[in-house]
PDB file of C-alpha atoms in Angstrom:
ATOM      1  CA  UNK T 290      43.208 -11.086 -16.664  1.00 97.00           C
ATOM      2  CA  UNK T 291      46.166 -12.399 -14.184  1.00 98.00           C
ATOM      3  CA  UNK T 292      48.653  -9.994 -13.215  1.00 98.00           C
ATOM      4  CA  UNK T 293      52.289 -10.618 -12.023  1.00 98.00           C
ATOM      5  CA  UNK T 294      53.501  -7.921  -9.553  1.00 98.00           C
ATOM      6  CA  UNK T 295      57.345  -8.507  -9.554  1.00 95.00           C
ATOM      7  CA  UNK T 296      57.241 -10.346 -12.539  1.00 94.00           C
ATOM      8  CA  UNK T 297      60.833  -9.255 -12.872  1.00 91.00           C
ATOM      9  CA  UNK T 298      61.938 -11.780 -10.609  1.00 90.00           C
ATOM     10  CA  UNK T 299      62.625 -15.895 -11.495  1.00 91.00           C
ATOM     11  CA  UNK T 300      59.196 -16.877  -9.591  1.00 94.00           C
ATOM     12  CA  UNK T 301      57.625 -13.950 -11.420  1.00 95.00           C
ATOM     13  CA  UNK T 302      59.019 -15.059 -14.728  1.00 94.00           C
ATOM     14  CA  UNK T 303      58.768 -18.877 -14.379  1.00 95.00           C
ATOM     15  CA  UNK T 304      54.816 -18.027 -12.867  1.00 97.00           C
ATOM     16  CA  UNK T 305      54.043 -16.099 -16.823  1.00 97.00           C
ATOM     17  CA  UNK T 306      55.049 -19.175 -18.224  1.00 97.00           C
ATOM     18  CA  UNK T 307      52.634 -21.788 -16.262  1.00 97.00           C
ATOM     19  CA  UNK T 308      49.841 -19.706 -16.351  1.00 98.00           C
ATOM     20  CA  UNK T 309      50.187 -19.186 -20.206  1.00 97.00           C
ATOM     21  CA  UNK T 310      51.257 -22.623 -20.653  1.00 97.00           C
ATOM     22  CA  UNK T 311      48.270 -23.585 -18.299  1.00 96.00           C
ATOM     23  CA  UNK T 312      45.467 -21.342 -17.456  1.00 97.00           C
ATOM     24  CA  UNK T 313      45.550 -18.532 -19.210  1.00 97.00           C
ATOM     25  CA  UNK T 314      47.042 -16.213 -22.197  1.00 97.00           C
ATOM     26  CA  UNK T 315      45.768 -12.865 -20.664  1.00 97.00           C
ATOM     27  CA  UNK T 316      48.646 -11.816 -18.290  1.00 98.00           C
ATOM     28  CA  UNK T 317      49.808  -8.504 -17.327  1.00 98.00           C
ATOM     29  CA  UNK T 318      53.441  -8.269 -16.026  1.00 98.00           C
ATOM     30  CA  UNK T 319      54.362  -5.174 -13.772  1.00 98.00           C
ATOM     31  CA  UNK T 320      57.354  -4.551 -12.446  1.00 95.00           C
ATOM     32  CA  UNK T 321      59.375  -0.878 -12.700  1.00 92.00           C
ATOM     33  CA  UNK T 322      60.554  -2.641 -16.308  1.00 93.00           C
ATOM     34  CA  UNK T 323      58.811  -5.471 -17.091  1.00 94.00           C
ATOM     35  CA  UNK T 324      59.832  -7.535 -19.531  1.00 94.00           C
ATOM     36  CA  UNK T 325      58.060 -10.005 -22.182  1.00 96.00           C
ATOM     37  CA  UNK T 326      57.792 -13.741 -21.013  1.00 95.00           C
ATOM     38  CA  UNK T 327      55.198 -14.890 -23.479  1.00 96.00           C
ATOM     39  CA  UNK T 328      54.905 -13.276 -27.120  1.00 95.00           C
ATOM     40  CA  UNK T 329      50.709 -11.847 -25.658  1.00 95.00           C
ATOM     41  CA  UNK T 330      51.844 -10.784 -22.502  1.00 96.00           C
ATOM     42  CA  UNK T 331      50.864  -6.929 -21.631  1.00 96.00           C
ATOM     43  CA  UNK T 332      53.419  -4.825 -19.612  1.00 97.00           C
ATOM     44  CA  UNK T 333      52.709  -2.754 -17.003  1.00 96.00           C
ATOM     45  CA  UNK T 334      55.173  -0.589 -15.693  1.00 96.00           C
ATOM     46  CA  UNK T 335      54.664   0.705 -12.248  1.00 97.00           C
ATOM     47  CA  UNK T 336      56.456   1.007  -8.885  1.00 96.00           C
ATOM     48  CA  UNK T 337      54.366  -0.390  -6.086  1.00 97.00           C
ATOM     49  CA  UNK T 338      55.149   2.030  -3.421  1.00 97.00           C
ATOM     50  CA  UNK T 339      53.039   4.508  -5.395  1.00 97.00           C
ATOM     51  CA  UNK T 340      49.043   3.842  -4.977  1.00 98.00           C
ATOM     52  CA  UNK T 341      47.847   5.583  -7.897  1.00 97.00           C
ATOM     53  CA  UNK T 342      50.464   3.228  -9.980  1.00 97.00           C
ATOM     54  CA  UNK T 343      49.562   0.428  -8.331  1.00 98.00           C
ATOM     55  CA  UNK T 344      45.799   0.617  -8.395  1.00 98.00           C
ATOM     56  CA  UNK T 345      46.173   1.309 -12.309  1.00 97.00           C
ATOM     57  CA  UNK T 346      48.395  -2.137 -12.478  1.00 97.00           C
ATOM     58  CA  UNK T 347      46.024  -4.120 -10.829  1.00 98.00           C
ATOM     59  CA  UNK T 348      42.513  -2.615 -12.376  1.00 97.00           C
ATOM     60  CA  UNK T 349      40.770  -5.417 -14.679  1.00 96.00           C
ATOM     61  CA  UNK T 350      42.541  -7.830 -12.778  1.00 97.00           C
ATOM     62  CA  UNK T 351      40.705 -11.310 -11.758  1.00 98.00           C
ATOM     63  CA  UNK T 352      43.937 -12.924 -10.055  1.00 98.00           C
ATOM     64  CA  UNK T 353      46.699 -10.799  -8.939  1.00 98.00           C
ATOM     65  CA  UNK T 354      50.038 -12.300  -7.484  1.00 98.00           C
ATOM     66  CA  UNK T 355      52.230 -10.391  -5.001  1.00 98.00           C
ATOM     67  CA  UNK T 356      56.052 -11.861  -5.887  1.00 97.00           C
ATOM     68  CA  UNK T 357      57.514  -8.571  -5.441  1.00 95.00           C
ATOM     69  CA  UNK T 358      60.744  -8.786  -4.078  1.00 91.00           C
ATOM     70  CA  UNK T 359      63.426  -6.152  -2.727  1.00 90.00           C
ATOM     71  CA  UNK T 360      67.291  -5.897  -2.299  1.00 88.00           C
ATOM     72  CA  UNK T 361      68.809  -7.466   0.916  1.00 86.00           C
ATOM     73  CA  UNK T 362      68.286  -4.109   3.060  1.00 91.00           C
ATOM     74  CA  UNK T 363      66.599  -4.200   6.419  1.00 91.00           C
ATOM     75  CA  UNK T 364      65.827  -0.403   6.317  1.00 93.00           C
ATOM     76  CA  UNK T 365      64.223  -1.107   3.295  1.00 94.00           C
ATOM     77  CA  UNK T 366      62.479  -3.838   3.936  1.00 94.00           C
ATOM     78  CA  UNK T 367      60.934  -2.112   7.587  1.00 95.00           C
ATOM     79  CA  UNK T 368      59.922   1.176   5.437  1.00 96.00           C
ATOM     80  CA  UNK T 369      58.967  -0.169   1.236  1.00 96.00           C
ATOM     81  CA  UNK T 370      57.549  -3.479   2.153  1.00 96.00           C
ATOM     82  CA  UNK T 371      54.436  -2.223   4.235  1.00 96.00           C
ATOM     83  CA  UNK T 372      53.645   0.313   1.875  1.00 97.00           C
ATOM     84  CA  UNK T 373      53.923  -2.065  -0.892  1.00 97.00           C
ATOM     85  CA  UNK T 374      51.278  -4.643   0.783  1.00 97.00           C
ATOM     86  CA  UNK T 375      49.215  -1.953   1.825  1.00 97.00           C
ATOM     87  CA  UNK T 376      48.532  -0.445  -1.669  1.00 98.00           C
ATOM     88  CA  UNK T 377      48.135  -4.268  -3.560  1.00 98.00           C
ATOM     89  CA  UNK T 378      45.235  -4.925  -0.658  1.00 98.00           C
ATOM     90  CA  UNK T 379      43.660  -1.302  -1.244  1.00 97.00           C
ATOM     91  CA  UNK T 380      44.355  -1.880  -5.082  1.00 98.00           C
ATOM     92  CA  UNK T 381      42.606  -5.176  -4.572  1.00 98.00           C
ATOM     93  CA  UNK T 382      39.777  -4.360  -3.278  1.00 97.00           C
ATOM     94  CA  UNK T 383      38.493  -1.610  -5.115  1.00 97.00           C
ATOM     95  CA  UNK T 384      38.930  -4.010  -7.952  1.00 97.00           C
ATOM     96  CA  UNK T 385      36.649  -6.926  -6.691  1.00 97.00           C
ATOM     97  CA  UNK T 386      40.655  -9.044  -7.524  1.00 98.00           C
ATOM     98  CA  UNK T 387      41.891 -11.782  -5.385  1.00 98.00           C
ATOM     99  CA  UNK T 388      45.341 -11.926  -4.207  1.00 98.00           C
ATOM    100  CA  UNK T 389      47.564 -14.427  -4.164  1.00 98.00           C
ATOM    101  CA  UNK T 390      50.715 -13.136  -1.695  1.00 98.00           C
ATOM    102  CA  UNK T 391      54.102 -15.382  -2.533  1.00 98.00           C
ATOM    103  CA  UNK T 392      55.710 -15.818   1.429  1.00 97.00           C
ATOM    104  CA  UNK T 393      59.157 -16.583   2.530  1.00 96.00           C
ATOM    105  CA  UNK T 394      59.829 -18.103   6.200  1.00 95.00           C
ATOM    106  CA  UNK T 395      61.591 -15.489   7.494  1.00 94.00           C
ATOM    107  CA  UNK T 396      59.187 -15.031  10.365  1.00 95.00           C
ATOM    108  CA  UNK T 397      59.253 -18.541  11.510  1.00 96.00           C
ATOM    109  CA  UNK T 398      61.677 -19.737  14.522  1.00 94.00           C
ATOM    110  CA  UNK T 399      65.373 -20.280  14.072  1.00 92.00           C
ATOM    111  CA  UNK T 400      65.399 -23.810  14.989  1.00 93.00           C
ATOM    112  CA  UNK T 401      65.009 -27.704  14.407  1.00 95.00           C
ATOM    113  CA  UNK T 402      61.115 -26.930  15.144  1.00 96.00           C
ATOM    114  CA  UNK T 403      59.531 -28.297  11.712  1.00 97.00           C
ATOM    115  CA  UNK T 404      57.615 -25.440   9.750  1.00 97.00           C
ATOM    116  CA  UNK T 405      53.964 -26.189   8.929  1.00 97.00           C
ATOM    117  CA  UNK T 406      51.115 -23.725   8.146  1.00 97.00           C
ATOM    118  CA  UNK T 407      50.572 -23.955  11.904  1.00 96.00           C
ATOM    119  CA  UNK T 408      53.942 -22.500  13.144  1.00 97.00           C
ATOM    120  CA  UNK T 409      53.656 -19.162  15.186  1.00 96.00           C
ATOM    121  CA  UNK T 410      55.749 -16.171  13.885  1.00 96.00           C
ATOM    122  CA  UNK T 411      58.695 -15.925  15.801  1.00 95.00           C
ATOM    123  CA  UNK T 412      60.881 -13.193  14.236  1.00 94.00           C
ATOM    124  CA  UNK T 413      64.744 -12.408  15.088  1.00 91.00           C
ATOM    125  CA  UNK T 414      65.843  -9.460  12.979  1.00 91.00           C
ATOM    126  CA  UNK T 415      64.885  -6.702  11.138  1.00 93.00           C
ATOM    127  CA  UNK T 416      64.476  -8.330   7.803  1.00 93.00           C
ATOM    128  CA  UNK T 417      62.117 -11.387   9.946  1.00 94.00           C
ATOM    129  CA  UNK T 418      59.919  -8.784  11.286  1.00 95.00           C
ATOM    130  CA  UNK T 419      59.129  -6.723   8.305  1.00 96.00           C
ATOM    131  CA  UNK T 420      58.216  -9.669   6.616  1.00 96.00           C
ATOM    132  CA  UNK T 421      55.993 -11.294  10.026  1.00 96.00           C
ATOM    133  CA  UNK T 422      54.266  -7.842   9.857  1.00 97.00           C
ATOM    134  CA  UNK T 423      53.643  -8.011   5.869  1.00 96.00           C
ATOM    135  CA  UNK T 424      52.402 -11.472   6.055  1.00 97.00           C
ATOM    136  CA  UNK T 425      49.764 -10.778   9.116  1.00 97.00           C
ATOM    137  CA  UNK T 426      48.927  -7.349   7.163  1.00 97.00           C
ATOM    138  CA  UNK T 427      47.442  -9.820   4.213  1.00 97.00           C
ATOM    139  CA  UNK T 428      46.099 -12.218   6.819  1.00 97.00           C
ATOM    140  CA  UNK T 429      44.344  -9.519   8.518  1.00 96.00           C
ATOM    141  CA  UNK T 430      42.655  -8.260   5.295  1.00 96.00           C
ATOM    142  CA  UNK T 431      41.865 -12.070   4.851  1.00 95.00           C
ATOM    143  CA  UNK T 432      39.868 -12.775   7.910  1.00 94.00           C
ATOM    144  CA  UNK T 433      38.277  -9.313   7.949  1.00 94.00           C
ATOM    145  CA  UNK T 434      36.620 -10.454   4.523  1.00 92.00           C
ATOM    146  CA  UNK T 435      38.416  -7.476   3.092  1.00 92.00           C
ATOM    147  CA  UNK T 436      39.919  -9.355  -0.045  1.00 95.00           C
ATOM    148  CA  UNK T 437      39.694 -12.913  -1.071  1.00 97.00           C
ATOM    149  CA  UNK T 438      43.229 -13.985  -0.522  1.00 97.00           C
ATOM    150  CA  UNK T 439      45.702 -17.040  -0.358  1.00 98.00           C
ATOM    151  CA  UNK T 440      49.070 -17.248   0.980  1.00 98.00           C
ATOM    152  CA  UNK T 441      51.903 -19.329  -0.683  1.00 98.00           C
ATOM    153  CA  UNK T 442      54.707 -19.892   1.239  1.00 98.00           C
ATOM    154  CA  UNK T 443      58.299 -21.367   0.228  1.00 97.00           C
ATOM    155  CA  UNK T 444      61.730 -22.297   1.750  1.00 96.00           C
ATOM    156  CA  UNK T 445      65.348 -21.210   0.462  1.00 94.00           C
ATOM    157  CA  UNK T 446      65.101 -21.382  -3.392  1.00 93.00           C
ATOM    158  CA  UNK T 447      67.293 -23.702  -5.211  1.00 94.00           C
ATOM    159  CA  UNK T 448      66.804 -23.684  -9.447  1.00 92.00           C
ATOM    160  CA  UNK T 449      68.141 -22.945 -12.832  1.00 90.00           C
ATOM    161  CA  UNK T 450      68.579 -19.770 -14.698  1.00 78.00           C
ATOM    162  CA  UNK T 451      69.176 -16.462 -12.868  1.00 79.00           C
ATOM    163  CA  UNK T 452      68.088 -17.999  -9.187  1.00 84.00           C
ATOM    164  CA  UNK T 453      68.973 -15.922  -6.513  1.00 83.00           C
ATOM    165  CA  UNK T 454      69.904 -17.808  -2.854  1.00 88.00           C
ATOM    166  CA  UNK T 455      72.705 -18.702  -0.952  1.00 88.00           C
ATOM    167  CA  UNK T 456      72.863 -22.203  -2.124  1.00 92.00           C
ATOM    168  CA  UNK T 457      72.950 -21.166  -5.644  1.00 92.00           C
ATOM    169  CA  UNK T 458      74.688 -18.213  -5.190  1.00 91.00           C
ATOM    170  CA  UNK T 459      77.766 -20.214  -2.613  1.00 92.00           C
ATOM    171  CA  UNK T 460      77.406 -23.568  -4.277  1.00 93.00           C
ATOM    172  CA  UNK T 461      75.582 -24.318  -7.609  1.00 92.00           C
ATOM    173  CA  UNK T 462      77.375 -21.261  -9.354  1.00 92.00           C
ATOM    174  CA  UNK T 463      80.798 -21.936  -7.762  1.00 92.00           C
ATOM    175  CA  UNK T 464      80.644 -25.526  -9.126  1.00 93.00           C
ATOM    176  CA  UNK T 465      79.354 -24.015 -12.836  1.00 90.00           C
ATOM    177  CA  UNK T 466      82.121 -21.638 -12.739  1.00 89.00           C
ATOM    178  CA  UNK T 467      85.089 -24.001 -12.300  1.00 90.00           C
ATOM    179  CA  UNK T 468      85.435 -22.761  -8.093  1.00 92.00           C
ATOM    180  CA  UNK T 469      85.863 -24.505  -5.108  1.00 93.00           C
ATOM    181  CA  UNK T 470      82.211 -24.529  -3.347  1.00 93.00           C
ATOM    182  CA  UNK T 471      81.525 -23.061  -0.412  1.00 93.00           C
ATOM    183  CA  UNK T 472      79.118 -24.215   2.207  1.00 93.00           C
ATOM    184  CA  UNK T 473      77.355 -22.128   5.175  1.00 92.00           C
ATOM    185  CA  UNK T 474      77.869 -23.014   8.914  1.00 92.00           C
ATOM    186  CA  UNK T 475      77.447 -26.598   8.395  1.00 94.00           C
ATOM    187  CA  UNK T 476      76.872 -29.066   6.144  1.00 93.00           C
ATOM    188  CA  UNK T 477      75.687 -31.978   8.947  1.00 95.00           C
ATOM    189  CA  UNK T 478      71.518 -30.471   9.209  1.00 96.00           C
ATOM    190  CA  UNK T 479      68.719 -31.316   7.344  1.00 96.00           C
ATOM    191  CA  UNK T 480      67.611 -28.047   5.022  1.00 96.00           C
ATOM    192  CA  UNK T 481      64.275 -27.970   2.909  1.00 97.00           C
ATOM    193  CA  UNK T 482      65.056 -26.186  -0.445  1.00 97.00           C
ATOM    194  CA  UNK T 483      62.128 -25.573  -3.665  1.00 97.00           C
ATOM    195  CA  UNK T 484      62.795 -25.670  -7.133  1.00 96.00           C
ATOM    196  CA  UNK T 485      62.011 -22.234  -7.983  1.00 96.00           C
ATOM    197  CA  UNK T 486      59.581 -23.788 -11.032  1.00 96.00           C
ATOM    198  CA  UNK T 487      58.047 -25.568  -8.957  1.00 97.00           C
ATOM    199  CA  UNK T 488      57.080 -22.742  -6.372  1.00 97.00           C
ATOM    200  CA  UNK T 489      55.647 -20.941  -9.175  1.00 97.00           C
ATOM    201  CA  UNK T 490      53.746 -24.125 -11.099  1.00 97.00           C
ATOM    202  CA  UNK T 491      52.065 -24.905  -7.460  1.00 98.00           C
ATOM    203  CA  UNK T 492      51.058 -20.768  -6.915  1.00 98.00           C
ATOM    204  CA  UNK T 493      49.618 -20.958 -10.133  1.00 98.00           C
ATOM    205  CA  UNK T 494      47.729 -24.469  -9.512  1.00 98.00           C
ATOM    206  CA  UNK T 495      46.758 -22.880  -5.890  1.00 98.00           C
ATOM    207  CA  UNK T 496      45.777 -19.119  -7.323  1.00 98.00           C
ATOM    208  CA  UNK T 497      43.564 -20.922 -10.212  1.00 98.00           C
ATOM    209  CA  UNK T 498      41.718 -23.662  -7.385  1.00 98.00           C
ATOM    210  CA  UNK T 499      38.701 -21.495  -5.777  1.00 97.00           C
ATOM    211  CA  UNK T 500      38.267 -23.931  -2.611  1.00 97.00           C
ATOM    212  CA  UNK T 501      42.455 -22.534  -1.764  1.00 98.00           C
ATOM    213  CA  UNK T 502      41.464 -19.191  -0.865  1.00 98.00           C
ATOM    214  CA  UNK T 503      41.063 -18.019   2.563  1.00 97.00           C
ATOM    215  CA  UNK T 504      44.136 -20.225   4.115  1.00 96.00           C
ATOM    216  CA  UNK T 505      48.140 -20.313   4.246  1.00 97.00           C
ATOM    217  CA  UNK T 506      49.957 -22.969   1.671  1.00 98.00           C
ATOM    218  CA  UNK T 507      53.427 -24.429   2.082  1.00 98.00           C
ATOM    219  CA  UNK T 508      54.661 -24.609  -1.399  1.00 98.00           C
ATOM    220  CA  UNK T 509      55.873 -28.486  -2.475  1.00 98.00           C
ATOM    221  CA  UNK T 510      59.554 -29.491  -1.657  1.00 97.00           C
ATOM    222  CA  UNK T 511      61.447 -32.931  -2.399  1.00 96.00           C
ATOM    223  CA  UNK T 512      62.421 -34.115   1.048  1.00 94.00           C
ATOM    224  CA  UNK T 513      65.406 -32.528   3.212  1.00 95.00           C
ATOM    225  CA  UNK T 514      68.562 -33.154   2.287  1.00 96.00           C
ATOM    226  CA  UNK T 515      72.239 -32.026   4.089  1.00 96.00           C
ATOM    227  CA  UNK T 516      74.677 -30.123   2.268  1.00 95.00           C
ATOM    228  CA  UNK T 517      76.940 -32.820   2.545  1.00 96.00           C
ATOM    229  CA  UNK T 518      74.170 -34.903   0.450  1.00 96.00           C
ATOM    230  CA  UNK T 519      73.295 -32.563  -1.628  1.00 95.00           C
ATOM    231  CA  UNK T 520      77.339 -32.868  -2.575  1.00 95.00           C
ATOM    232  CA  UNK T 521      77.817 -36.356  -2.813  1.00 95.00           C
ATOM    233  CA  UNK T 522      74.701 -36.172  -4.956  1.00 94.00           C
ATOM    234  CA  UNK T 523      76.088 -33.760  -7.280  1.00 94.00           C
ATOM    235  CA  UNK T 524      79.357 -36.006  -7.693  1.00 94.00           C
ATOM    236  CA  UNK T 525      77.153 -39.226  -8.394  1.00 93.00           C
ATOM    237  CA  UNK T 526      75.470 -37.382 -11.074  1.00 93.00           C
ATOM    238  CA  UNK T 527      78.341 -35.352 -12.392  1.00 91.00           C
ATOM    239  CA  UNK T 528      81.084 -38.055 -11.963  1.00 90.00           C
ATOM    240  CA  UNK T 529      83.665 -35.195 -10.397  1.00 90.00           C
ATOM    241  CA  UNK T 530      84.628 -34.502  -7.618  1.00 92.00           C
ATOM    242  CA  UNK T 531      83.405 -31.763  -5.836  1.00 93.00           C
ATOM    243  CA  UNK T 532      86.015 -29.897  -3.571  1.00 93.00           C
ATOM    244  CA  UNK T 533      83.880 -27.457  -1.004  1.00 93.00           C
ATOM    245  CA  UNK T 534      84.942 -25.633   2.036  1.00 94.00           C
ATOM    246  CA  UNK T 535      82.408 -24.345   5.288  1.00 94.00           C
ATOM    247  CA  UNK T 536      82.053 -20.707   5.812  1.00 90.00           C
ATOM    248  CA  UNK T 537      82.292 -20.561   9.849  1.00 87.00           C
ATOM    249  CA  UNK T 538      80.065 -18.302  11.650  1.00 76.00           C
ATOM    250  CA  UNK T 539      82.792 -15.960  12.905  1.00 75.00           C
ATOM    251  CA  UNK T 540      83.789 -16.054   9.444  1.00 81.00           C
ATOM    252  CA  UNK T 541      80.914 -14.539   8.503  1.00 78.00           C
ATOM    253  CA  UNK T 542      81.067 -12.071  11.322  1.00 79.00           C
ATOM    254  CA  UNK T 543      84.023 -11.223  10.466  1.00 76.00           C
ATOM    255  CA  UNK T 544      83.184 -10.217   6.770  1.00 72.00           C
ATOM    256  CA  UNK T 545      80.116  -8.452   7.934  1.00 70.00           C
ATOM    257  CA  UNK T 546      82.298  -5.418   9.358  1.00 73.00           C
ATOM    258  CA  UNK T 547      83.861  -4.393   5.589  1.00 73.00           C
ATOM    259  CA  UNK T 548      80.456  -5.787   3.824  1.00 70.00           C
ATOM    260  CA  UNK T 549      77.150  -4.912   3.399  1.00 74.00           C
ATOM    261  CA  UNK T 550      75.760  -8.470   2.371  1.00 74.00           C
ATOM    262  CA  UNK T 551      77.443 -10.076   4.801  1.00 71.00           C
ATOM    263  CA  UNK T 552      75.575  -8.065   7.569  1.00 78.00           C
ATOM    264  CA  UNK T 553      72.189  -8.444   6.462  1.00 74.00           C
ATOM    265  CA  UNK T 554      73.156 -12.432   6.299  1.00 77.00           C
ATOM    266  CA  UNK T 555      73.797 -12.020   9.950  1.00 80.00           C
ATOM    267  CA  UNK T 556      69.878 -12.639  11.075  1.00 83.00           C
ATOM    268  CA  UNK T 557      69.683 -15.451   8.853  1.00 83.00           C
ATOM    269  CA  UNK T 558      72.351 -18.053   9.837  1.00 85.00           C
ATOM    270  CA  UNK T 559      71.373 -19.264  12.825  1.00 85.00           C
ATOM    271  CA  UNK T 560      68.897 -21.344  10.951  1.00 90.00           C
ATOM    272  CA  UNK T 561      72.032 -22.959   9.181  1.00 91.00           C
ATOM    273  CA  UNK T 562      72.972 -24.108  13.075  1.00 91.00           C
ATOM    274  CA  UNK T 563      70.059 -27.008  13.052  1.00 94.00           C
ATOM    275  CA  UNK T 564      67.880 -28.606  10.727  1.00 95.00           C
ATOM    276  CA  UNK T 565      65.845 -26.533   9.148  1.00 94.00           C
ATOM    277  CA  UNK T 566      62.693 -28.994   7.949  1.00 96.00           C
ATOM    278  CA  UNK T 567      59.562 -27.054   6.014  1.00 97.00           C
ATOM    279  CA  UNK T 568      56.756 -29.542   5.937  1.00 98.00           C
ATOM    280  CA  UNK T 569      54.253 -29.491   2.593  1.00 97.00           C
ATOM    281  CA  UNK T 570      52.156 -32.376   3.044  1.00 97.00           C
ATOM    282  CA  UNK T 571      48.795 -30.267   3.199  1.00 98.00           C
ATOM    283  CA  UNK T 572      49.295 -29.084  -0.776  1.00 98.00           C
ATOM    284  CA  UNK T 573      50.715 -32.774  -1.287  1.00 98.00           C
ATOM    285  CA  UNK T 574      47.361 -34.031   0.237  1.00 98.00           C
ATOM    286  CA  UNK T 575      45.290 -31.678  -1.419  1.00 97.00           C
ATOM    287  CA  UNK T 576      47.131 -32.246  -4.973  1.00 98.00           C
ATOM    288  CA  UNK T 577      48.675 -35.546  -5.344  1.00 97.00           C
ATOM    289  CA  UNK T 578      48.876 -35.264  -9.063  1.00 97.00           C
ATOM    290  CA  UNK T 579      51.345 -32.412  -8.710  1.00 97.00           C
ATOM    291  CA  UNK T 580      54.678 -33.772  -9.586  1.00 97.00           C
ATOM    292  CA  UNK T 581      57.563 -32.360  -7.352  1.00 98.00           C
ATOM    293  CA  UNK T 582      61.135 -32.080  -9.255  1.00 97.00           C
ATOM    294  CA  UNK T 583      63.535 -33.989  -7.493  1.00 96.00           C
ATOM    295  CA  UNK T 584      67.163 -33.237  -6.774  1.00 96.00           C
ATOM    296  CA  UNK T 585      68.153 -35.202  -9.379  1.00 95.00           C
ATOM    297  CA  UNK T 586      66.003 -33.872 -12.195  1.00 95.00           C
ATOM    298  CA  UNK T 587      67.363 -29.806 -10.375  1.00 95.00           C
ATOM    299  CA  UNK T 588      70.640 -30.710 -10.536  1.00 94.00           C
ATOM    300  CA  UNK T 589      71.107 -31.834 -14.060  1.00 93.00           C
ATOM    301  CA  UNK T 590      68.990 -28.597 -14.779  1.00 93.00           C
ATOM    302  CA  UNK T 591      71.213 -26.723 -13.418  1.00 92.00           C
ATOM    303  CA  UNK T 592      74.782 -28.100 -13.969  1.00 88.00           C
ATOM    304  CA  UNK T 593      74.110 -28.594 -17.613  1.00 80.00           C
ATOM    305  CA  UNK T 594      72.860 -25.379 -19.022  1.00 58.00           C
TER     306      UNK T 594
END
């Protein structure tokens, strides 16, 4: 058995379909209303901030992925998130299961600095602290022998379907949707974004490869690309052009006293201010055969469906 907790999500839902395509046809999907991916998949509702619900999603479990996600809400994220890990780890271990914890870069530092599985936590902000402090909760558990655990780390998504990010959200859905784009801070730095299927085809690959465990992973990305060249792309492939305007900082600031999601966007745009580089060379190493979707092959995915 292989369970999806947060299988709600798109990494949730496009991880159901590479393990059933791939690995396996006994998944379990829990989230508080999980859904069908595949025609054999079991549901499991439960809400991972209660233990006893949690414990019962994971029991029987072999492989158990954490790509539970929450709404864009720093007092959430401080209080839910650590109970959340907390109860997968205890859930776990008294069920012999190994964990495979989907990570964000949140906790990184808010500069040019390029990301590898070597870069100290640096958090700035609420939101970049709760997740720091959830990632060295499973990496804790990991060294202590606890569980038998991997971490999968990824960038700013970028993908089809119901993908949830700024760049989809201020440019790939503008452009679908007949609107003039909109860009954040800058479209001059470098930015590393993952093609949400192919964060959750490499956590399956990683979650099913025994000699993984016990270490961090940065998840496969196509090489950094500006906003402005992301753009100019989208024309070449399109053959329109593609009108977009830059969202200033103070702009931002600005909108973040009359709304909410504008102030919890506040701790993440500084890393819009430089490039912003995530380096996966150690799963590209490790798994050469693993064939990364460029932004050619994600754009047409996305513009024409």
């Amino acid at each position: 058995m292989q369970t999806i907790l947060g299988s709600s999500g798109q990494i949730g839902q496009e991880l159901a379909k590479e393990l059933y395509k791939n690995y396996t046809h006994d998944i379990r999907l829990v989230s508080r209303n999980p859904r069908k991916v595949n025609p054999e998949d079991q549901l499991s509702p439960a809400n991972l901030l209660n233990f006893e619900e949690t414990n019962q999603a994971v029991a029987g479990s072999e492989i158990v992925y954490f790509t539970a996600g929450l709404p864009m809400n720093s007092d959430m994220w401080t209080v839910q998130f650590p109970i959340m890990i907390n109860n997968v780890i205890r859930a776990c271990q008294i069920n012999h299961s190994k964990l495979v914890f989907f990570d964000n870069t949140y906790m990184y530092a808010k500069n040019a600095t390029p990301q590898t599985e070597n870069s100290p936590f640096q958090p700035d902000g609420q939101k970049a602290t709760a997740r720091a402090k959830m990632a060295q909760t499973v990496i804790d558990a990991m060294q202590a022998g606890q569980i038998e655990t991997v971490i999968c780390r990824a960038p700013e998504f970028y993908g089809p379907a119901k993908t949830n990010s700024i760049t989809n959200t201020l440019l790939f859905n503008k452009i679908k949707a007949g609107q003039k784009a909109r860009i954040p801070v800058s479209d001059q730095f470098l930015r590393t974004l993952i093609w949400t299927p192919d964060a959750s085809r490499a956590m399956a690959l990683i979650g099913n490869t025994p000699d993984a465990y016990g270490q961090t992973w940065h998840l496969p990305c196509a090489d950094s690309i500006t906003y402005k060249g992301l753009v100019e792309l989208i024309q070449e492939i399109t053959y329109q052009p593609i009108s977009y305007s830059i969202i200033k900082m103070w702009q931002f600031k600005l909108a973040s006293f009359f709304n909410q999601n504008s102030r919890e966007l506040q701790e993440l745009l500084p890393r819009y201010q430089a490039d912003n580089i995530f380096v996966s060379d150690k799963f590209k190493t490790r798994f050469p055969e693993f064939k990364i979707t460029s932004f050619e092959e994600g754009i047409r995915e996305i513009l024409t469906v």
